[in-house]
Amino acid sequence: MAAEVPPGKRLAFPFRSARCRPRAVLLPPAPPRRAGQRCPQAGSIARPKKANRCACLNGKAHVWSKVQWLKYNNSVYQCREDDLDMNQDQLLKLQQRLLNAEEENKKRSQELSSVLDEMKHIVARRMNMTEDYTGDKKQKTFPRKLPMHLTNVYYYLPHLEKYEDAIFPNIIFGQQRTGVSLVMGIPTVKREKQNYLIDTLHSLLYQLSEEQKKDCIIIIFIAEVDAEYVTSVAESIKTSFPREVQSGVLEVISPPASYYPDLSNLKKTFGDSEDRVRWRSKQNLDYSFLMLYAQPKGTFYLQLEDDIIAKPDFIESIKSFAAQQSQDWMVLEFSQLGFIGKLFKSEDLPFIVEFFLMFYKDKPIDWLIDHLLWVKVCNPEKDAAQCEIEKSKLRIRAKPSLFQHMGIYSSLAGKIQNLKDKDFGKNQLHKAHNNPPAKVDTSLRIYQQYTLEKVYKGQDCFWASAPVAGDYIRFTFLNPLEVEKYLFKSGNMEHPGDKLFNTTVEVLPADETLRKELIANGSKFNYPATKDGYLKIGAFENGIAEGSINQAIGRIQAIRLSVSSDSPVWAILSEVFIKTSEN
């Protein structure tokens, strides 16, 4: 028989949630009722056919009124709400743990930057040692330890445990810029025959605006441990590009000798000779070293080689193409050849370098980057075609190419590598303008068909053997003109180093009286005057001369380019523009 719930008795029910178990339903006093139902087990509920309800307390059945039963249902409902709240709390905590894990991963990735920040402090102390290094003195060393998570490097290069400072470069010179948009890395090594580095730098710096130069860095990594060779290359860069070195556009570094492991007993793979395996393994280590140094300096990292030429607008083209990408990418390719013109996000470089170091002895660098993409996105259960589709989402090709390989002699001894990028297109070696009629003449020795008349008419460039002091290029107008502006550009994409140096721009006033006065008394227009009546109104700077002409001079009879010192290189004029009121 069902027993009546004692008046004022608190009746508890077993609920699933631990938070609900302490809850109880306080049953108000109730008169005895009949109940014929039997409880299956203690704590269970039996519902009679009539209006009354029964419940079990201590194994005995008790009869509930409708009010008591309603209170019980309300308690169950409240408990379920509590269960839901608890589940939501657990989901929120799980979400927070995932977010924390993601932040921890980012933190670990950024710890590499902290290591490289230490390198900047080293660099700051070495900045005043540039002359000492490029002379006979030896640089000091500043031992540093890597953070714990970067000790993985010791698994791939275990010899570094003995040389903790070997991951930090020797800074030859540079202003230690950071915070730029684009960092360009160029590894260079000793070649048996021709060296292309200076021509490559001329091409990269050709036509760069001052604003672009302020927002980029070109790091030349001389990947040799021969101090004499490193010094000679550094001096040639400093001599050829003094302004760029001084401003910080160019940085030159070299590796400590202890950075490289013993590469004498490498396993031969893919039918490559022992020399080739050693060459490509060292090349992988060179790329890795350079990437680690460049990583904290800018937003993007562009991998280049020391034997390429670039299109004049390559920086703007790269920025524009990167901004157009809507999907997440890992590599943007601006050349189809090897590892030339590959753009990476600087934040991705640490794990890319770690992958390179894992397999630096096994495969060439361009194969390794392809394998890295395979690991990230390819499904072994799908076919190769699907894999290529997935990889193409991370590695995106830009056309036309912005960089062309121009070297013939490889850094691997005896190797001829006459590779050309078919997507680079034809080089624009001159630019045409509608110049006023004039007679042209020069004292320079003209090379083949590249005459001065052709560049003036916009048909081709002008090319001549190395100028000497006293040489000139002259444009004599058929009729005296009021010249507003002038522009002369020397060098071109294929021969960016063939520029005019120590050359002035001079104009000859058409007024004979004025010319005689200039010859007798010198200039009265704040321009130096020559003995034959010309006014020196400008000069070539970094291969370019441009400017406006003071209209007080009046009409101009001729414009002359005068060379004041011997040049070590040939000279090219690729653009001539004489702006008058009529054109």
Coordinates of C-alpha atoms in Angstrom, one line a residue:
M1 CA 0.0 0.0 0.0
A2 CA 1.1 3.5 -0.7
A3 CA 2.0 5.5 2.3
E4 CA 1.0 9.1 2.7
V5 CA 3.9 11.7 2.5
P6 CA 4.3 13.0 6.1
P7 CA 3.4 16.7 6.5
G8 CA 6.3 19.0 6.1
K9 CA 8.5 16.1 4.8
R10 CA 11.3 17.1 2.2
L11 CA 11.2 14.5 -0.5
A12 CA 14.5 14.2 -2.6
F13 CA 14.7 12.6 -6.1
P14 CA 17.8 11.1 -7.8
F15 CA 18.7 13.3 -10.8
R16 CA 21.4 12.8 -13.3
S17 CA 23.3 16.0 -12.6
A18 CA 25.4 16.2 -9.5
R19 CA 24.3 19.9 -9.2
C20 CA 20.7 18.7 -9.0
R21 CA 21.0 16.0 -6.4
P22 CA 21.0 18.3 -3.4
R23 CA 17.7 19.8 -4.6
A24 CA 14.6 18.6 -2.9
V25 CA 10.9 19.2 -3.1
L26 CA 9.3 20.5 0.1
L27 CA 5.9 18.8 0.2
P28 CA 3.3 20.6 2.2
P29 CA 1.1 18.7 4.7
A30 CA -1.5 16.5 2.9
P31 CA -4.3 14.4 4.2
P32 CA -4.1 10.7 3.8
R33 CA -5.2 9.4 0.4
R34 CA -5.8 6.0 -1.0
A35 CA -3.3 4.6 -3.4
G36 CA -3.2 1.1 -4.7
Q37 CA -0.1 1.4 -6.8
R38 CA 3.1 -0.4 -6.0
C39 CA 6.5 1.4 -6.5
P40 CA 8.9 -0.6 -8.7
Q41 CA 11.9 0.6 -6.7
A42 CA 12.8 3.2 -4.2
G43 CA 12.9 6.6 -5.6
S44 CA 10.7 5.8 -8.7
I45 CA 7.4 7.4 -9.5
A46 CA 4.1 5.6 -10.1
R47 CA 1.2 7.4 -11.6
P48 CA -2.3 6.1 -10.7
K49 CA -5.2 6.2 -13.1
K50 CA -7.1 8.6 -11.0
A51 CA -6.1 12.2 -10.2
N52 CA -4.0 11.3 -7.3
R53 CA -0.2 10.7 -7.7
C54 CA 2.1 8.5 -5.7
A55 CA 5.7 8.7 -4.9
C56 CA 8.2 6.5 -3.0
L57 CA 10.0 7.6 0.1
N58 CA 12.3 5.2 1.8
G59 CA 10.9 2.4 -0.3
K60 CA 7.3 3.1 0.7
A61 CA 4.7 4.6 -1.6
H62 CA 3.2 7.9 -0.7
V63 CA 0.2 9.6 -2.3
W64 CA 0.6 13.1 -3.8
S65 CA -1.9 15.6 -4.5
K66 CA -2.0 17.4 -7.9
V67 CA -0.3 20.4 -6.2
Q68 CA 2.5 18.2 -4.9
W69 CA 2.9 16.6 -8.3
L70 CA 3.1 20.0 -10.0
K71 CA 5.8 21.1 -7.6
Y72 CA 7.8 18.0 -8.4
N73 CA 7.5 18.6 -12.2
N74 CA 8.6 22.2 -11.7
S75 CA 11.6 21.0 -9.7
V76 CA 12.5 18.5 -12.6
Y77 CA 12.2 21.3 -15.1
Q78 CA 14.4 23.6 -13.1
C79 CA 17.0 20.9 -12.7
R80 CA 17.1 20.3 -16.5
E81 CA 17.6 24.1 -17.0
D82 CA 20.5 23.8 -14.5
D83 CA 21.9 20.9 -16.6
L84 CA 21.7 23.0 -19.7
D85 CA 23.5 25.9 -18.0
M86 CA 26.2 23.5 -16.9
N87 CA 26.7 22.1 -20.4
Q88 CA 26.9 25.6 -21.8
D89 CA 29.5 26.4 -19.2
Q90 CA 31.5 23.4 -20.2
L91 CA 31.3 24.3 -23.9
L92 CA 32.5 27.8 -23.1
K93 CA 35.3 26.5 -21.0
L94 CA 36.3 24.1 -23.9
Q95 CA 36.1 27.0 -26.4
Q96 CA 38.3 29.1 -24.1
R97 CA 40.9 26.2 -23.8
L98 CA 41.0 26.0 -27.6
L99 CA 41.5 29.7 -27.9
N100 CA 44.3 29.5 -25.3
A101 CA 45.9 26.7 -27.2
E102 CA 45.8 28.7 -30.4
E103 CA 47.3 31.7 -28.6
E104 CA 50.0 29.4 -27.1
N105 CA 50.9 28.2 -30.6
K106 CA 51.2 31.8 -31.8
K107 CA 53.3 32.6 -28.8
R108 CA 55.7 29.8 -29.6
S109 CA 55.9 30.9 -33.2
Q110 CA 56.6 34.5 -32.0
E111 CA 59.3 33.3 -29.6
L112 CA 61.5 32.9 -32.6
S113 CA 61.1 36.6 -33.2
S114 CA 62.3 37.3 -29.7
V115 CA 65.5 35.3 -30.4
L116 CA 66.0 37.4 -33.5
D117 CA 65.4 40.5 -31.5
E118 CA 68.4 39.5 -29.5
M119 CA 70.3 39.5 -32.7
K120 CA 69.3 43.1 -33.2
H121 CA 70.9 44.0 -29.9
I122 CA 74.0 42.2 -31.0
V123 CA 73.9 44.0 -34.3
A124 CA 73.6 47.4 -32.5
R125 CA 76.8 46.6 -30.7
R126 CA 78.5 45.5 -33.9
M127 CA 77.4 48.5 -35.9
N128 CA 80.5 50.5 -35.0
M129 CA 82.7 47.5 -35.9
T130 CA 82.0 47.7 -39.7
E131 CA 85.4 49.1 -40.5
D132 CA 87.2 46.7 -38.2
Y133 CA 85.6 43.7 -39.9
T134 CA 86.2 44.8 -43.4
G135 CA 89.8 45.5 -42.4
D136 CA 92.2 43.2 -40.7
K137 CA 90.6 43.0 -37.3
K138 CA 88.3 40.2 -36.2
Q139 CA 84.8 40.7 -35.0
K140 CA 83.9 39.9 -31.5
T141 CA 81.4 37.1 -30.7
F142 CA 78.4 37.4 -28.6
P143 CA 77.2 33.9 -27.4
R144 CA 73.4 33.5 -27.1
K145 CA 71.2 30.6 -26.2
L146 CA 68.0 29.8 -28.1
P147 CA 64.7 29.5 -26.3
M148 CA 63.8 26.0 -25.3
H149 CA 61.3 25.3 -28.1
L150 CA 64.0 26.2 -30.7
T151 CA 66.4 23.7 -29.3
N152 CA 64.8 21.4 -32.0
V153 CA 67.4 23.0 -34.2
Y154 CA 70.0 20.9 -32.3
Y155 CA 68.3 17.7 -33.6
Y156 CA 68.9 18.8 -37.2
L157 CA 72.3 20.5 -36.6
P158 CA 73.6 18.9 -33.4
H159 CA 77.0 20.5 -33.8
L160 CA 75.4 23.8 -32.8
E161 CA 75.3 22.7 -29.2
K162 CA 79.0 23.4 -29.1
Y163 CA 78.7 26.7 -30.9
E164 CA 75.7 28.5 -29.4
D165 CA 76.4 31.8 -31.2
A166 CA 76.7 30.2 -34.7
I167 CA 73.1 30.9 -35.5
F168 CA 73.8 34.7 -35.3
P169 CA 75.4 36.3 -38.4
N170 CA 78.4 38.5 -38.8
I171 CA 77.0 41.9 -39.7
I172 CA 79.3 43.5 -42.3
F173 CA 77.2 46.7 -42.7
G174 CA 73.7 47.9 -42.6
Q175 CA 71.4 50.3 -40.6
Q176 CA 69.3 47.5 -39.1
R177 CA 66.0 48.6 -40.5
T178 CA 62.8 46.9 -39.3
G179 CA 59.1 47.4 -39.9
V180 CA 59.3 47.5 -43.7
S181 CA 56.8 45.9 -46.1
L182 CA 59.2 43.9 -48.2
V183 CA 62.5 42.2 -47.3
M184 CA 64.5 40.7 -50.2
G185 CA 67.1 38.0 -49.5
I186 CA 69.9 37.3 -51.9
P187 CA 72.4 34.5 -51.0
T188 CA 75.7 34.7 -52.9
V189 CA 78.7 32.4 -53.1
K190 CA 82.0 32.4 -54.8
R191 CA 81.9 31.4 -58.5
E192 CA 84.7 30.0 -60.6
K193 CA 84.0 32.4 -63.5
Q194 CA 81.6 35.3 -63.8
N195 CA 79.9 36.9 -60.8
Y196 CA 76.6 38.6 -61.4
L197 CA 75.8 40.1 -58.0
I198 CA 76.5 43.8 -58.8
D199 CA 74.4 43.6 -62.0
T200 CA 71.6 42.0 -60.0
L201 CA 71.6 44.8 -57.4
H202 CA 71.7 47.4 -60.2
S203 CA 68.6 45.8 -61.7
L204 CA 66.7 45.6 -58.4
L205 CA 67.5 49.3 -57.6
Y206 CA 66.9 50.5 -61.1
Q207 CA 64.0 53.0 -61.2
L208 CA 63.1 52.4 -57.5
S209 CA 61.5 55.6 -56.1
E210 CA 62.8 57.1 -52.8
E211 CA 59.5 56.0 -51.1
Q212 CA 60.0 52.4 -52.3
K213 CA 63.5 52.4 -51.0
K214 CA 62.4 53.6 -47.6
D215 CA 59.9 50.6 -47.4
C216 CA 62.2 47.7 -48.3
I217 CA 65.5 46.0 -47.4
I218 CA 67.8 44.0 -49.6
I219 CA 69.9 41.6 -47.5
I220 CA 73.0 40.2 -49.3
F221 CA 74.1 37.0 -47.5
I222 CA 77.7 36.2 -48.5
A223 CA 77.5 32.5 -47.8
E224 CA 81.3 31.9 -47.5
V225 CA 83.6 31.7 -44.5
D226 CA 86.7 33.0 -46.3
A227 CA 87.1 36.3 -44.6
E228 CA 89.2 37.7 -47.5
Y229 CA 86.5 36.9 -50.1
V230 CA 83.7 38.2 -47.8
T231 CA 85.6 41.5 -47.4
S232 CA 86.2 41.9 -51.1
V233 CA 82.5 41.4 -52.0
A234 CA 81.4 43.7 -49.2
E235 CA 83.8 46.4 -50.4
S236 CA 82.6 46.1 -54.0
I237 CA 79.0 46.6 -52.9
K238 CA 79.9 49.6 -50.8
T239 CA 81.8 51.1 -53.7
S240 CA 79.0 50.5 -56.2
F241 CA 76.1 51.6 -53.9
P242 CA 77.3 54.1 -51.3
R243 CA 74.0 55.9 -50.9
E244 CA 72.0 52.7 -50.6
V245 CA 74.4 51.3 -47.9
Q246 CA 74.3 54.6 -46.0
S247 CA 70.5 54.8 -46.1
G248 CA 70.0 51.2 -45.0
V249 CA 68.4 49.8 -48.2
L250 CA 71.3 47.3 -48.4
E251 CA 72.6 45.1 -45.6
V252 CA 75.4 42.6 -45.9
I253 CA 75.9 39.6 -43.6
S254 CA 78.0 36.5 -43.5
P255 CA 77.7 33.2 -41.5
P256 CA 80.1 32.2 -38.7
A257 CA 82.3 29.3 -39.8
S258 CA 80.8 27.2 -37.1
Y259 CA 77.3 27.4 -38.5
Y260 CA 78.0 24.7 -41.2
P261 CA 78.1 21.0 -40.2
D262 CA 80.5 18.5 -41.7
L263 CA 79.2 18.0 -45.2
S264 CA 81.9 15.6 -46.4
N265 CA 80.1 12.3 -45.8
L266 CA 76.6 12.9 -47.1
K267 CA 74.5 10.1 -48.5
K268 CA 74.2 10.3 -52.3
T269 CA 70.6 10.4 -53.6
F270 CA 68.8 10.7 -56.9
G271 CA 71.9 9.8 -58.8
D272 CA 73.6 13.1 -57.9
S273 CA 77.4 13.2 -57.4
E274 CA 78.9 13.8 -54.0
D275 CA 79.8 17.4 -55.0
R276 CA 76.2 18.1 -56.1
V277 CA 74.7 16.6 -52.9
R278 CA 77.1 18.7 -50.8
W279 CA 76.3 21.9 -52.9
R280 CA 72.5 21.5 -52.6
S281 CA 72.7 20.7 -48.9
K282 CA 74.8 23.8 -48.2
Q283 CA 72.4 25.8 -50.3
N284 CA 69.5 24.6 -48.1
L285 CA 71.4 25.7 -45.0
D286 CA 72.1 29.1 -46.6
Y287 CA 68.4 29.7 -47.4
S288 CA 67.5 28.7 -43.8
F289 CA 70.1 31.0 -42.2
L290 CA 69.0 34.0 -44.4
M291 CA 65.3 33.5 -43.8
L292 CA 65.8 33.4 -40.0
Y293 CA 67.7 36.6 -40.0
A294 CA 65.2 38.4 -42.3
Q295 CA 62.0 37.1 -40.5
P296 CA 61.5 39.9 -38.0
K297 CA 62.3 42.8 -40.3
G298 CA 59.2 43.0 -42.5
T299 CA 55.8 41.8 -43.5
F300 CA 56.8 39.8 -46.5
Y301 CA 60.0 38.0 -47.5
L302 CA 61.0 37.7 -51.2
Q303 CA 63.6 35.0 -52.1
L304 CA 65.9 36.0 -54.9
E305 CA 69.2 34.8 -56.4
D306 CA 72.4 36.6 -57.2
D307 CA 72.1 36.2 -61.0
I308 CA 68.7 37.7 -62.0
I309 CA 67.3 40.8 -63.5
A310 CA 64.0 42.4 -62.4
K311 CA 61.3 44.4 -64.2
P312 CA 61.3 48.1 -63.1
D313 CA 57.9 48.0 -61.5
F314 CA 58.4 44.7 -59.6
I315 CA 57.7 46.1 -56.1
E316 CA 54.4 47.6 -57.0
S317 CA 53.4 44.5 -59.0
I318 CA 54.2 42.3 -56.0
K319 CA 52.2 44.4 -53.5
S320 CA 49.2 44.6 -55.9
F321 CA 49.1 40.9 -56.6
A322 CA 49.4 40.1 -52.9
A323 CA 46.5 42.5 -52.0
Q324 CA 44.3 40.8 -54.6
Q325 CA 44.4 37.4 -52.9
S326 CA 41.2 36.5 -51.1
Q327 CA 42.2 33.1 -49.9
D328 CA 45.0 32.1 -47.4
W329 CA 48.2 31.4 -49.3
M330 CA 51.7 30.2 -48.4
V331 CA 53.8 31.1 -51.5
L332 CA 53.3 33.6 -54.3
E333 CA 55.5 32.9 -57.3
F334 CA 56.8 35.7 -59.5
S335 CA 59.1 33.4 -61.5
Q336 CA 58.6 29.9 -62.7
L337 CA 62.3 29.0 -62.2
G338 CA 63.6 27.2 -59.1
F339 CA 63.5 29.3 -56.0
I340 CA 63.6 32.7 -57.7
G341 CA 60.9 35.2 -56.9
K342 CA 59.1 33.3 -54.2
L343 CA 57.2 35.5 -51.8
F344 CA 56.4 34.3 -48.2
K345 CA 54.6 35.9 -45.2
S346 CA 57.3 36.5 -42.7
E347 CA 55.2 35.0 -39.9
D348 CA 55.3 31.6 -41.8
L349 CA 59.1 31.5 -42.1
P350 CA 59.9 29.8 -38.7
F351 CA 58.1 26.5 -39.5
I352 CA 59.1 26.7 -43.2
V353 CA 62.8 26.9 -42.1
E354 CA 62.3 24.0 -39.6
F355 CA 61.0 21.8 -42.4
F356 CA 64.0 22.8 -44.6
L357 CA 66.4 21.8 -41.8
M358 CA 64.7 18.5 -41.2
F359 CA 65.5 17.4 -44.8
Y360 CA 68.3 19.7 -45.9
K361 CA 70.5 16.7 -46.7
D362 CA 67.9 14.9 -48.7
K363 CA 66.5 17.1 -51.5
P364 CA 66.9 20.4 -53.3
I365 CA 65.1 23.5 -51.9
D366 CA 62.4 23.7 -54.6
W367 CA 61.5 20.1 -54.0
L368 CA 61.2 20.6 -50.3
I369 CA 58.8 23.5 -50.6
D370 CA 56.6 21.3 -52.8
H371 CA 56.7 18.5 -50.2
L372 CA 55.8 21.0 -47.5
L373 CA 52.7 21.9 -49.4
W374 CA 51.9 18.3 -49.9
V375 CA 52.1 17.6 -46.2
K376 CA 49.7 20.5 -45.5
V377 CA 46.9 19.8 -47.9
C378 CA 47.2 16.5 -49.8
N379 CA 45.1 13.5 -49.0
P380 CA 47.0 10.2 -49.6
E381 CA 43.6 8.6 -50.4
K382 CA 43.0 11.0 -53.3
D383 CA 44.7 11.0 -56.7
A384 CA 47.6 13.3 -57.7
A385 CA 45.4 15.6 -59.8
Q386 CA 43.4 16.5 -56.7
C387 CA 46.6 17.0 -54.7
E388 CA 47.8 19.5 -57.4
I389 CA 44.5 21.4 -57.1
E390 CA 44.8 21.7 -53.3
K391 CA 48.5 22.8 -53.5
S392 CA 47.6 25.4 -56.1
K393 CA 45.5 27.1 -53.5
L394 CA 48.5 27.7 -51.3
R395 CA 51.1 28.3 -54.1
I396 CA 49.7 30.9 -56.5
R397 CA 51.5 31.8 -59.7
A398 CA 51.6 35.4 -61.0
K399 CA 52.0 36.2 -64.7
P400 CA 53.9 37.6 -66.4
S401 CA 57.1 36.8 -64.4
L402 CA 58.8 39.7 -62.7
F403 CA 62.3 38.1 -62.6
Q404 CA 64.5 36.5 -65.2
H405 CA 67.5 34.3 -64.7
M406 CA 70.5 35.8 -66.5
G407 CA 73.5 33.7 -65.3
I408 CA 75.1 31.1 -67.3
Y409 CA 77.8 29.7 -65.0
S410 CA 76.3 28.1 -61.9
S411 CA 77.7 28.3 -58.4
L412 CA 78.2 24.6 -58.7
A413 CA 81.6 24.2 -60.3
G414 CA 81.5 23.1 -63.9
K415 CA 77.7 23.5 -64.3
I416 CA 76.3 25.5 -67.1
Q417 CA 72.7 26.7 -66.4
N418 CA 71.3 28.8 -69.2
L419 CA 67.8 28.8 -67.9
K420 CA 65.2 31.4 -69.1
D421 CA 61.7 32.1 -67.9
K422 CA 59.5 32.1 -70.9
D423 CA 56.8 34.1 -69.0
F424 CA 59.2 37.1 -68.4
G425 CA 58.5 38.6 -71.8
K426 CA 60.7 40.8 -73.9
N427 CA 62.8 43.3 -72.0
Q428 CA 62.1 47.0 -72.7
L429 CA 65.5 48.4 -73.3
H430 CA 64.6 51.9 -74.3
K431 CA 61.7 54.3 -74.0
A432 CA 60.6 56.6 -76.9
H433 CA 59.6 60.3 -76.7
N434 CA 58.7 62.9 -79.3
N435 CA 61.7 65.1 -79.1
P436 CA 62.2 68.3 -81.1
P437 CA 64.3 68.2 -84.3
A438 CA 68.0 68.3 -83.5
K439 CA 71.4 67.3 -84.8
V440 CA 73.2 64.8 -82.5
D441 CA 76.9 64.1 -82.1
T442 CA 79.2 62.4 -79.5
S443 CA 82.9 61.8 -78.9
L444 CA 82.2 58.3 -77.5
R445 CA 83.0 55.2 -79.5
I446 CA 79.6 53.8 -80.6
Y447 CA 79.0 50.0 -80.2
Q448 CA 77.6 48.3 -83.3
Q449 CA 74.2 49.7 -84.4
Y450 CA 73.3 51.5 -81.1
T451 CA 73.6 55.0 -82.3
L452 CA 72.8 58.3 -80.5
E453 CA 70.3 59.2 -83.2
K454 CA 68.3 56.1 -82.5
V455 CA 67.8 56.8 -78.8
Y456 CA 66.9 60.4 -79.6
K457 CA 64.2 59.3 -82.0
G458 CA 63.0 56.5 -79.7
Q459 CA 64.1 53.6 -82.0
D460 CA 66.7 51.9 -79.8
C461 CA 69.1 52.6 -77.0
F462 CA 72.5 54.3 -77.4
W463 CA 75.5 52.2 -76.3
A464 CA 79.2 53.1 -76.3
S465 CA 82.4 51.9 -74.8
A466 CA 83.7 53.3 -71.5
P467 CA 83.7 57.1 -71.4
V468 CA 86.8 59.0 -70.4
A469 CA 87.2 62.5 -69.0
G470 CA 86.3 65.1 -71.6
D471 CA 83.9 63.0 -73.6
Y472 CA 80.5 64.4 -74.5
I473 CA 77.1 63.8 -75.9
R474 CA 75.4 66.8 -77.6
F475 CA 72.0 67.7 -79.0
T476 CA 71.9 70.8 -81.1
F477 CA 68.4 72.1 -82.0
L478 CA 67.8 73.1 -85.6
N479 CA 65.9 76.1 -84.2
P480 CA 66.5 77.6 -80.7
L481 CA 63.8 76.4 -78.3
E482 CA 62.4 77.4 -74.9
V483 CA 63.1 74.1 -73.1
E484 CA 61.1 73.5 -69.9
K485 CA 62.3 70.1 -68.6
Y486 CA 64.8 67.4 -69.5
L487 CA 65.2 63.7 -68.7
F488 CA 68.2 61.4 -69.4
K489 CA 68.3 57.8 -68.2
S490 CA 71.4 55.6 -68.5
G491 CA 71.5 51.8 -68.2
N492 CA 68.7 49.4 -69.0
M493 CA 67.2 46.2 -67.7
E494 CA 69.7 43.9 -69.3
H495 CA 72.7 46.1 -68.5
P496 CA 71.7 48.2 -65.5
G497 CA 75.3 48.9 -64.5
D498 CA 76.2 50.6 -67.8
K499 CA 75.4 54.1 -66.5
L500 CA 76.9 57.5 -66.9
F501 CA 78.9 58.6 -63.8
N502 CA 80.4 62.0 -63.0
T503 CA 78.5 63.5 -66.0
T504 CA 76.9 67.0 -66.0
V505 CA 74.0 68.4 -68.0
E506 CA 74.8 71.7 -69.7
V507 CA 72.8 74.1 -71.9
L508 CA 74.0 76.7 -74.4
P509 CA 71.9 79.9 -74.5
A510 CA 70.9 81.0 -78.0
D511 CA 71.6 84.7 -77.2
E512 CA 75.2 85.4 -78.4
T513 CA 75.4 88.5 -76.2
L514 CA 74.5 86.4 -73.2
R515 CA 77.1 83.8 -74.1
K516 CA 79.9 86.3 -74.4
E517 CA 78.9 87.8 -71.0
L518 CA 79.0 84.3 -69.5
I519 CA 82.4 83.6 -71.0
A520 CA 83.7 87.0 -69.7
N521 CA 82.0 87.3 -66.3
G522 CA 80.6 83.8 -65.4
S523 CA 77.0 82.9 -64.7
K524 CA 74.4 85.3 -63.4
F525 CA 71.7 82.5 -63.0
N526 CA 73.3 80.7 -60.1
Y527 CA 74.6 78.1 -62.6
P528 CA 78.3 77.5 -63.1
A529 CA 79.5 78.6 -66.6
T530 CA 82.0 76.8 -68.8
K531 CA 84.7 78.5 -70.8
D532 CA 82.7 77.9 -74.0
G533 CA 79.5 79.6 -72.8
Y534 CA 77.5 76.6 -71.5
L535 CA 75.7 76.6 -68.2
K536 CA 75.9 73.6 -65.9
I537 CA 72.3 73.0 -64.8
G538 CA 72.3 69.5 -63.5
A539 CA 74.2 66.2 -63.1
F540 CA 73.6 62.4 -63.3
E541 CA 72.7 60.8 -60.0
N542 CA 72.4 57.0 -59.9
G543 CA 72.3 56.9 -63.6
I544 CA 69.5 59.5 -64.1
A545 CA 69.5 63.2 -64.8
E546 CA 66.3 65.2 -64.8
G547 CA 65.2 68.7 -63.9
S548 CA 63.6 72.0 -65.0
I549 CA 65.4 74.9 -66.8
N550 CA 65.2 78.5 -65.6
Q551 CA 63.1 80.3 -68.2
A552 CA 65.2 83.5 -67.6
I553 CA 67.9 81.8 -69.6
G554 CA 65.8 82.2 -72.7
R555 CA 65.9 80.0 -75.8
I556 CA 68.3 77.1 -75.8
Q557 CA 70.6 76.4 -78.7
A558 CA 72.0 73.0 -77.5
I559 CA 72.1 70.6 -74.6
R560 CA 75.4 68.8 -73.8
L561 CA 76.3 65.9 -71.4
S562 CA 79.9 66.3 -70.3
V563 CA 81.9 63.5 -68.7
S564 CA 84.4 64.7 -66.1
S565 CA 86.2 61.5 -65.2
D566 CA 87.1 58.1 -66.6
S567 CA 84.4 55.4 -66.2
P568 CA 85.1 51.7 -65.5
V569 CA 82.0 50.6 -67.4
W570 CA 80.4 51.1 -70.8
A571 CA 77.6 53.6 -71.1
I572 CA 74.0 53.2 -72.3
L573 CA 71.4 56.0 -72.8
S574 CA 68.0 54.3 -72.7
E575 CA 65.8 57.4 -72.6
V576 CA 66.1 61.0 -73.8
F577 CA 63.2 63.5 -73.3
I578 CA 63.4 67.2 -74.1
K579 CA 60.2 68.9 -73.0
T580 CA 59.3 72.2 -74.7
S581 CA 56.2 74.3 -74.8
E582 CA 55.4 72.7 -78.1
N583 CA 55.6 69.0 -77.3

